Amino acid sequence: MDLRTALKQGETLLTEAGVTVPRLTAEVLLCHALGKEKVYLYAHPEEELSQLTWIHYGRYLHERMEGKPTQYITRHQEFFGREFYVTNAVLIPRPETEHLVETALRLMPKAGCAIDLGCGSGAIGITYHLETGSPTHLSDLSRPALEIARYNAAHLGAEVSLHQADFASSLRTQSVDLILCNPPYVPAGDESVLQREIRDHEPALALYGGDSGVEPYRVVVEQALWLLRPGGWVVFELGYQGLQEVRRMLNTPAWEAQEVVHDLAGWPRVLAARRSG
Ligand SMILES: C[S@@+](CC[C@H](N)C(=O)[O-])C[C@H]1O[C@@H](n2cnc3c(N)ncnc32)[C@H](O)[C@@H]1O
């Protein structure tokens, strides 16, 4: 079978299975099986697939049709122009999380000390460190997630410190300028409304934020009171219903400014607050 036919067949199978963007997905999976860039598919449409490539491609198609996210098959996701290694031990970094990083870079282009709480793959903290050169700590409760973050840091040349912690709980001696946090924020009861790719494949610890979906914010806001220096910023990513609740947590004299940033779809996606001086 040649590449053109393999692509067409893959697209048909994915379409029948109800996978969104079937053509693009077939391209990505075929490229992954070949170990080539997309341009190769269109430059060599008559090339015959080796038996081994066909076996790999077939397996990837099957996995995707069963609901496994493409990124867990190819083991990578681009974030802020860099490739991050991902497995099902970590949340797949989302494009909308780039708003959090952009906001942090604008509010604090350089930090004496920054920390990414709930780092997962390390996408946020590693990116902030690489963009600013600021000393940066990353923490996560999940040891497997920290191993992925460690791999990404080494691979991308980021000299960050990694800690296994319940958010900042074991970092009491730190005094930081910037907290970056994309906590789990899906209410526990909303499991059934998630896409199966998310619900059945991404780690529960990365998704569910207690019954209300805002419990992790409460923990981080409390920790931020002793962790942040006066004038320091906490920058949160928000879930769809998080804005009012998290704003309320920050409406105390301990916080002197708040900023909300909307994503491209118009949702309030990032909330930043400055610790009173
Ligand atoms: C929504 S994911 C965000 C991952 C990554 N920062 C990103 O934006 O792609 C939330 C992360 O918080 C971690 N987490 C959940 N509960 C935690 C806790 N109590 N302490 C520390 N990390 C926690 C999860 O393991 C997961 O990696």
Coordinates of C-alpha atoms and ligand atoms in Angstrom, one line a residue:
M1 CA 0.0 0.0 0.0
D2 CA 1.3 3.5 -0.8
L3 CA 1.3 6.5 1.4
R4 CA -1.6 8.2 -0.4
T5 CA -3.9 5.1 0.0
A6 CA -2.8 4.6 3.7
L7 CA -3.7 8.2 4.5
K8 CA -7.1 7.9 2.8
Q9 CA -7.8 4.6 4.6
G10 CA -6.8 6.1 7.9
E11 CA -9.0 9.1 7.4
T12 CA -12.0 6.9 6.5
L13 CA -11.5 4.7 9.6
L14 CA -11.1 7.7 11.9
T15 CA -14.2 9.4 10.4
E16 CA -16.3 6.3 10.9
A17 CA -15.1 6.2 14.5
G18 CA -16.3 9.8 15.0
V19 CA -12.8 11.2 15.6
T20 CA -12.6 14.9 15.1
V21 CA -10.2 16.3 12.4
P22 CA -9.7 12.8 10.9
R23 CA -7.5 13.9 8.0
L24 CA -5.0 15.7 10.2
T25 CA -5.0 12.9 12.7
A26 CA -4.3 10.3 10.0
E27 CA -1.4 12.5 8.8
V28 CA 0.1 12.9 12.3
L29 CA -0.2 9.1 13.0
L30 CA 1.3 8.1 9.6
C31 CA 4.2 10.6 10.1
H32 CA 4.8 9.1 13.5
A33 CA 4.8 5.6 12.1
L34 CA 7.2 6.7 9.4
G35 CA 9.4 8.9 11.6
K36 CA 9.0 11.7 9.0
E37 CA 7.6 15.2 8.7
K38 CA 4.2 15.9 7.1
V39 CA 5.8 17.3 4.0
Y40 CA 7.2 13.8 3.3
L41 CA 3.7 12.4 2.8
Y42 CA 2.9 14.8 0.0
A43 CA 6.4 14.7 -1.6
H44 CA 6.3 10.8 -1.8
P45 CA 2.6 9.8 -2.2
E46 CA 3.6 6.7 -4.3
E47 CA 6.0 5.3 -1.7
E48 CA 5.1 1.9 -0.5
L49 CA 4.7 1.4 3.3
S50 CA 7.0 -1.3 4.8
Q51 CA 5.2 -4.0 6.6
L52 CA 6.6 -2.7 9.9
T53 CA 5.3 0.8 9.3
W54 CA 1.9 -0.5 8.3
I55 CA 1.7 -2.5 11.6
H56 CA 2.7 0.6 13.6
Y57 CA 0.3 2.8 11.7
G58 CA -2.5 0.3 12.2
R59 CA -1.9 0.1 15.9
Y60 CA -1.9 3.9 16.2
L61 CA -5.2 4.2 14.3
H62 CA -6.7 1.5 16.5
E63 CA -5.6 3.3 19.7
R64 CA -7.0 6.6 18.4
M65 CA -10.3 5.0 17.4
E66 CA -10.5 3.6 20.9
G67 CA -10.3 7.2 22.3
K68 CA -6.6 7.5 23.2
P69 CA -5.5 11.1 22.6
T70 CA -3.2 11.6 19.6
Q71 CA -0.6 13.2 21.9
Y72 CA -0.4 10.1 24.1
I73 CA 0.3 8.1 21.0
T74 CA 3.0 10.4 19.5
R75 CA 4.3 11.2 23.0
H76 CA 4.6 14.9 22.4
Q77 CA 2.8 18.2 22.4
E78 CA 4.0 21.6 21.3
F79 CA 3.7 24.4 23.9
F80 CA 4.9 28.0 23.4
G81 CA 7.0 26.8 20.4
R82 CA 8.7 24.0 22.2
E83 CA 8.1 20.2 22.1
F84 CA 7.1 18.6 25.4
Y85 CA 7.3 14.9 26.0
V86 CA 4.0 13.6 27.4
T87 CA 2.6 10.3 28.7
N88 CA -0.7 9.5 30.4
A89 CA 1.0 10.5 33.7
V90 CA 0.5 14.1 32.8
L91 CA -2.2 16.4 31.5
I92 CA -1.6 17.2 27.8
P93 CA -0.6 20.9 27.8
R94 CA -3.4 23.0 26.3
P95 CA -2.9 26.0 23.9
E96 CA -5.1 28.1 26.1
T97 CA -2.6 27.7 29.0
E98 CA -0.2 29.8 26.9
H99 CA -2.4 32.8 28.0
L100 CA -1.2 32.1 31.6
V101 CA 2.4 32.2 30.5
E102 CA 1.9 35.3 28.4
T103 CA 0.2 37.1 31.4
A104 CA 3.0 36.1 33.7
L105 CA 5.7 37.3 31.3
R106 CA 3.9 40.6 31.0
L107 CA 3.3 41.1 34.7
M108 CA 6.8 39.8 35.7
P109 CA 9.3 39.7 32.9
K110 CA 12.0 38.6 35.4
A111 CA 11.5 37.1 38.8
G112 CA 13.9 36.6 41.7
C113 CA 12.1 33.3 42.3
A114 CA 9.1 31.7 40.5
I115 CA 7.2 28.6 41.2
D116 CA 4.9 26.4 39.1
L117 CA 2.5 24.6 41.5
G118 CA 1.0 21.4 39.9
C119 CA 3.5 21.4 37.1
G120 CA 2.5 18.2 35.3
S121 CA 4.7 18.0 32.2
G122 CA 6.4 21.2 33.3
A123 CA 5.1 23.2 30.4
I124 CA 4.4 26.4 32.3
G125 CA 7.4 26.5 34.7
I126 CA 9.9 25.4 32.1
T127 CA 8.6 27.9 29.6
Y128 CA 8.7 30.7 32.1
H129 CA 12.2 29.8 33.0
L130 CA 13.5 29.5 29.4
E131 CA 11.8 32.8 28.4
T132 CA 13.1 34.8 31.4
G133 CA 16.1 33.0 32.8
S134 CA 14.5 33.4 36.3
P135 CA 15.2 30.8 39.0
T136 CA 12.1 28.5 38.9
H137 CA 10.8 25.7 41.1
L138 CA 8.2 23.2 39.9
S139 CA 6.1 21.1 42.2
D140 CA 3.6 18.3 41.8
L141 CA 2.0 15.7 44.1
S142 CA 2.5 13.0 41.4
R143 CA 5.9 11.4 41.3
P144 CA 5.3 10.0 37.7
A145 CA 4.4 13.6 36.6
L146 CA 7.6 15.0 38.1
E147 CA 9.6 12.4 36.2
I148 CA 8.1 13.7 33.0
A149 CA 8.8 17.3 34.0
R150 CA 12.4 16.3 34.9
Y151 CA 12.8 14.7 31.5
N152 CA 11.4 17.8 29.7
A153 CA 13.6 20.2 31.7
A154 CA 16.7 18.2 30.8
H155 CA 15.7 17.8 27.2
L156 CA 15.0 21.5 26.8
G157 CA 18.0 22.7 28.8
A158 CA 16.0 24.2 31.7
E159 CA 17.8 24.4 35.0
V160 CA 14.7 24.2 37.3
S161 CA 14.2 22.6 40.7
L162 CA 11.6 19.9 41.1
H163 CA 9.8 19.1 44.3
Q164 CA 7.2 16.5 45.2
A165 CA 4.7 18.4 47.3
D166 CA 1.0 19.0 48.1
F167 CA 1.2 22.3 46.1
A168 CA 3.7 24.4 48.1
S169 CA 3.3 22.6 51.5
S170 CA 6.9 21.5 51.8
L171 CA 8.4 24.8 50.6
R172 CA 7.7 26.9 53.7
T173 CA 11.1 28.5 53.7
Q174 CA 10.7 29.8 50.1
S175 CA 9.9 33.5 49.5
V176 CA 8.8 33.8 45.9
D177 CA 7.9 36.6 43.5
L178 CA 5.6 34.7 41.2
I179 CA 3.3 31.7 41.6
L180 CA 2.1 30.1 38.4
C181 CA -0.7 27.6 38.8
N182 CA -3.0 25.6 36.5
P183 CA -4.7 23.5 39.2
P184 CA -7.2 20.7 38.6
Y185 CA -10.5 22.4 38.2
V186 CA -13.2 20.1 37.0
P187 CA -16.0 19.6 39.6
A188 CA -16.0 15.9 40.7
G189 CA -19.6 15.5 39.6
D190 CA -18.9 16.7 36.0
E191 CA -17.0 13.6 35.1
S192 CA -19.7 12.5 32.7
V193 CA -19.7 15.7 30.7
L194 CA -16.0 15.3 29.8
Q195 CA -15.0 14.0 26.4
R196 CA -13.9 10.3 26.6
E197 CA -10.4 11.2 25.5
I198 CA -10.1 13.3 28.7
R199 CA -12.1 11.3 31.1
D200 CA -10.7 7.9 30.3
H201 CA -7.1 8.8 29.5
E202 CA -5.8 11.9 31.3
P203 CA -4.9 11.5 35.0
A204 CA -7.7 12.1 37.5
L205 CA -5.4 14.0 39.8
A206 CA -4.8 16.5 37.0
L207 CA -8.6 17.0 36.3
Y208 CA -10.8 17.0 39.4
G209 CA -10.7 19.9 41.8
G210 CA -13.0 18.4 44.5
D211 CA -16.8 18.7 44.6
S212 CA -16.8 22.4 43.7
G213 CA -13.9 22.4 41.3
V214 CA -12.3 25.3 43.2
E215 CA -10.8 23.5 46.2
P216 CA -7.2 23.6 44.9
Y217 CA -7.5 27.3 44.4
R218 CA -8.4 27.8 48.1
V219 CA -5.3 25.8 49.1
V220 CA -3.0 27.7 46.8
V221 CA -4.4 31.1 47.9
E222 CA -3.8 30.2 51.5
Q223 CA -0.3 29.0 50.8
A224 CA 0.4 32.1 48.7
L225 CA -0.1 34.3 51.8
W226 CA 3.2 33.0 53.3
L227 CA 4.9 32.0 50.1
L228 CA 4.7 35.3 48.1
R229 CA 6.7 38.4 48.8
P230 CA 4.8 41.7 49.1
G231 CA 4.2 42.9 45.5
G232 CA 4.5 39.3 44.1
W233 CA 1.9 37.9 41.7
V234 CA -0.1 34.7 41.7
V235 CA -1.3 33.8 38.2
F236 CA -4.0 31.2 37.9
E237 CA -5.6 29.4 34.9
L238 CA -9.4 29.3 35.4
G239 CA -12.0 26.6 34.7
Y240 CA -15.2 27.6 32.9
Q241 CA -17.1 28.4 36.1
G242 CA -14.2 29.5 38.3
L243 CA -14.0 33.2 38.0
Q244 CA -16.4 34.5 40.6
E245 CA -15.4 31.9 43.3
V246 CA -11.7 32.5 42.9
R247 CA -12.1 36.3 42.8
R248 CA -14.0 36.1 46.1
M249 CA -11.1 34.2 47.6
L250 CA -8.8 37.0 46.6
N251 CA -11.1 39.9 47.7
T252 CA -9.3 40.5 51.0
P253 CA -6.8 43.2 52.1
A254 CA -4.0 40.6 51.5
W255 CA -4.4 41.3 47.7
E256 CA -4.2 44.7 46.1
A257 CA -4.8 44.2 42.4
Q258 CA -6.6 41.7 40.2
E259 CA -6.4 41.1 36.4
V260 CA -8.6 38.9 34.3
V261 CA -7.5 37.7 30.8
H262 CA -9.9 36.2 28.3
D263 CA -9.0 33.5 25.9
L264 CA -9.7 33.6 22.1
A265 CA -13.2 32.1 22.7
G266 CA -14.0 35.0 25.1
W267 CA -13.9 32.9 28.3
P268 CA -12.2 34.4 31.4
R269 CA -9.1 32.1 31.4
V270 CA -6.5 33.7 33.6
L271 CA -6.8 35.5 36.9
A272 CA -3.8 37.2 38.4
A273 CA -3.6 38.9 41.8
R274 CA -0.8 41.0 43.5
R275 CA 0.1 40.4 47.1
S276 CA -0.3 43.6 49.1
G277 CA 2.9 45.5 49.9
Ligands
LIG1 C1 -4.5 20.8 35.3 S1 -3.0 19.9 35.6 C2 -1.9 21.1 35.0 C3 -0.6 20.5 34.6 C4 0.4 21.6 33.9 N1 0.7 22.6 34.9 C5 -0.2 22.2 32.7 O1 -0.7 23.3 32.7 O2 -0.2 21.5 31.6 C6 -2.9 20.0 37.4 C7 -1.7 19.4 38.0 O3 -1.7 19.5 39.4 C8 -1.3 18.3 40.0 N2 -1.9 18.3 41.3 C9 -3.1 17.9 41.7 N3 -3.3 18.0 43.0 C10 -2.2 18.4 43.5 C11 -1.7 18.7 44.8 N4 -2.6 18.6 45.9 N5 -0.5 19.2 45.0 C12 0.4 19.3 43.9 N6 0.0 19.1 42.7 C13 -1.2 18.6 42.5 C14 -1.6 17.2 39.1 O4 -0.8 16.1 39.3 C15 -1.4 17.9 37.7 O5 -0.1 17.7 37.3

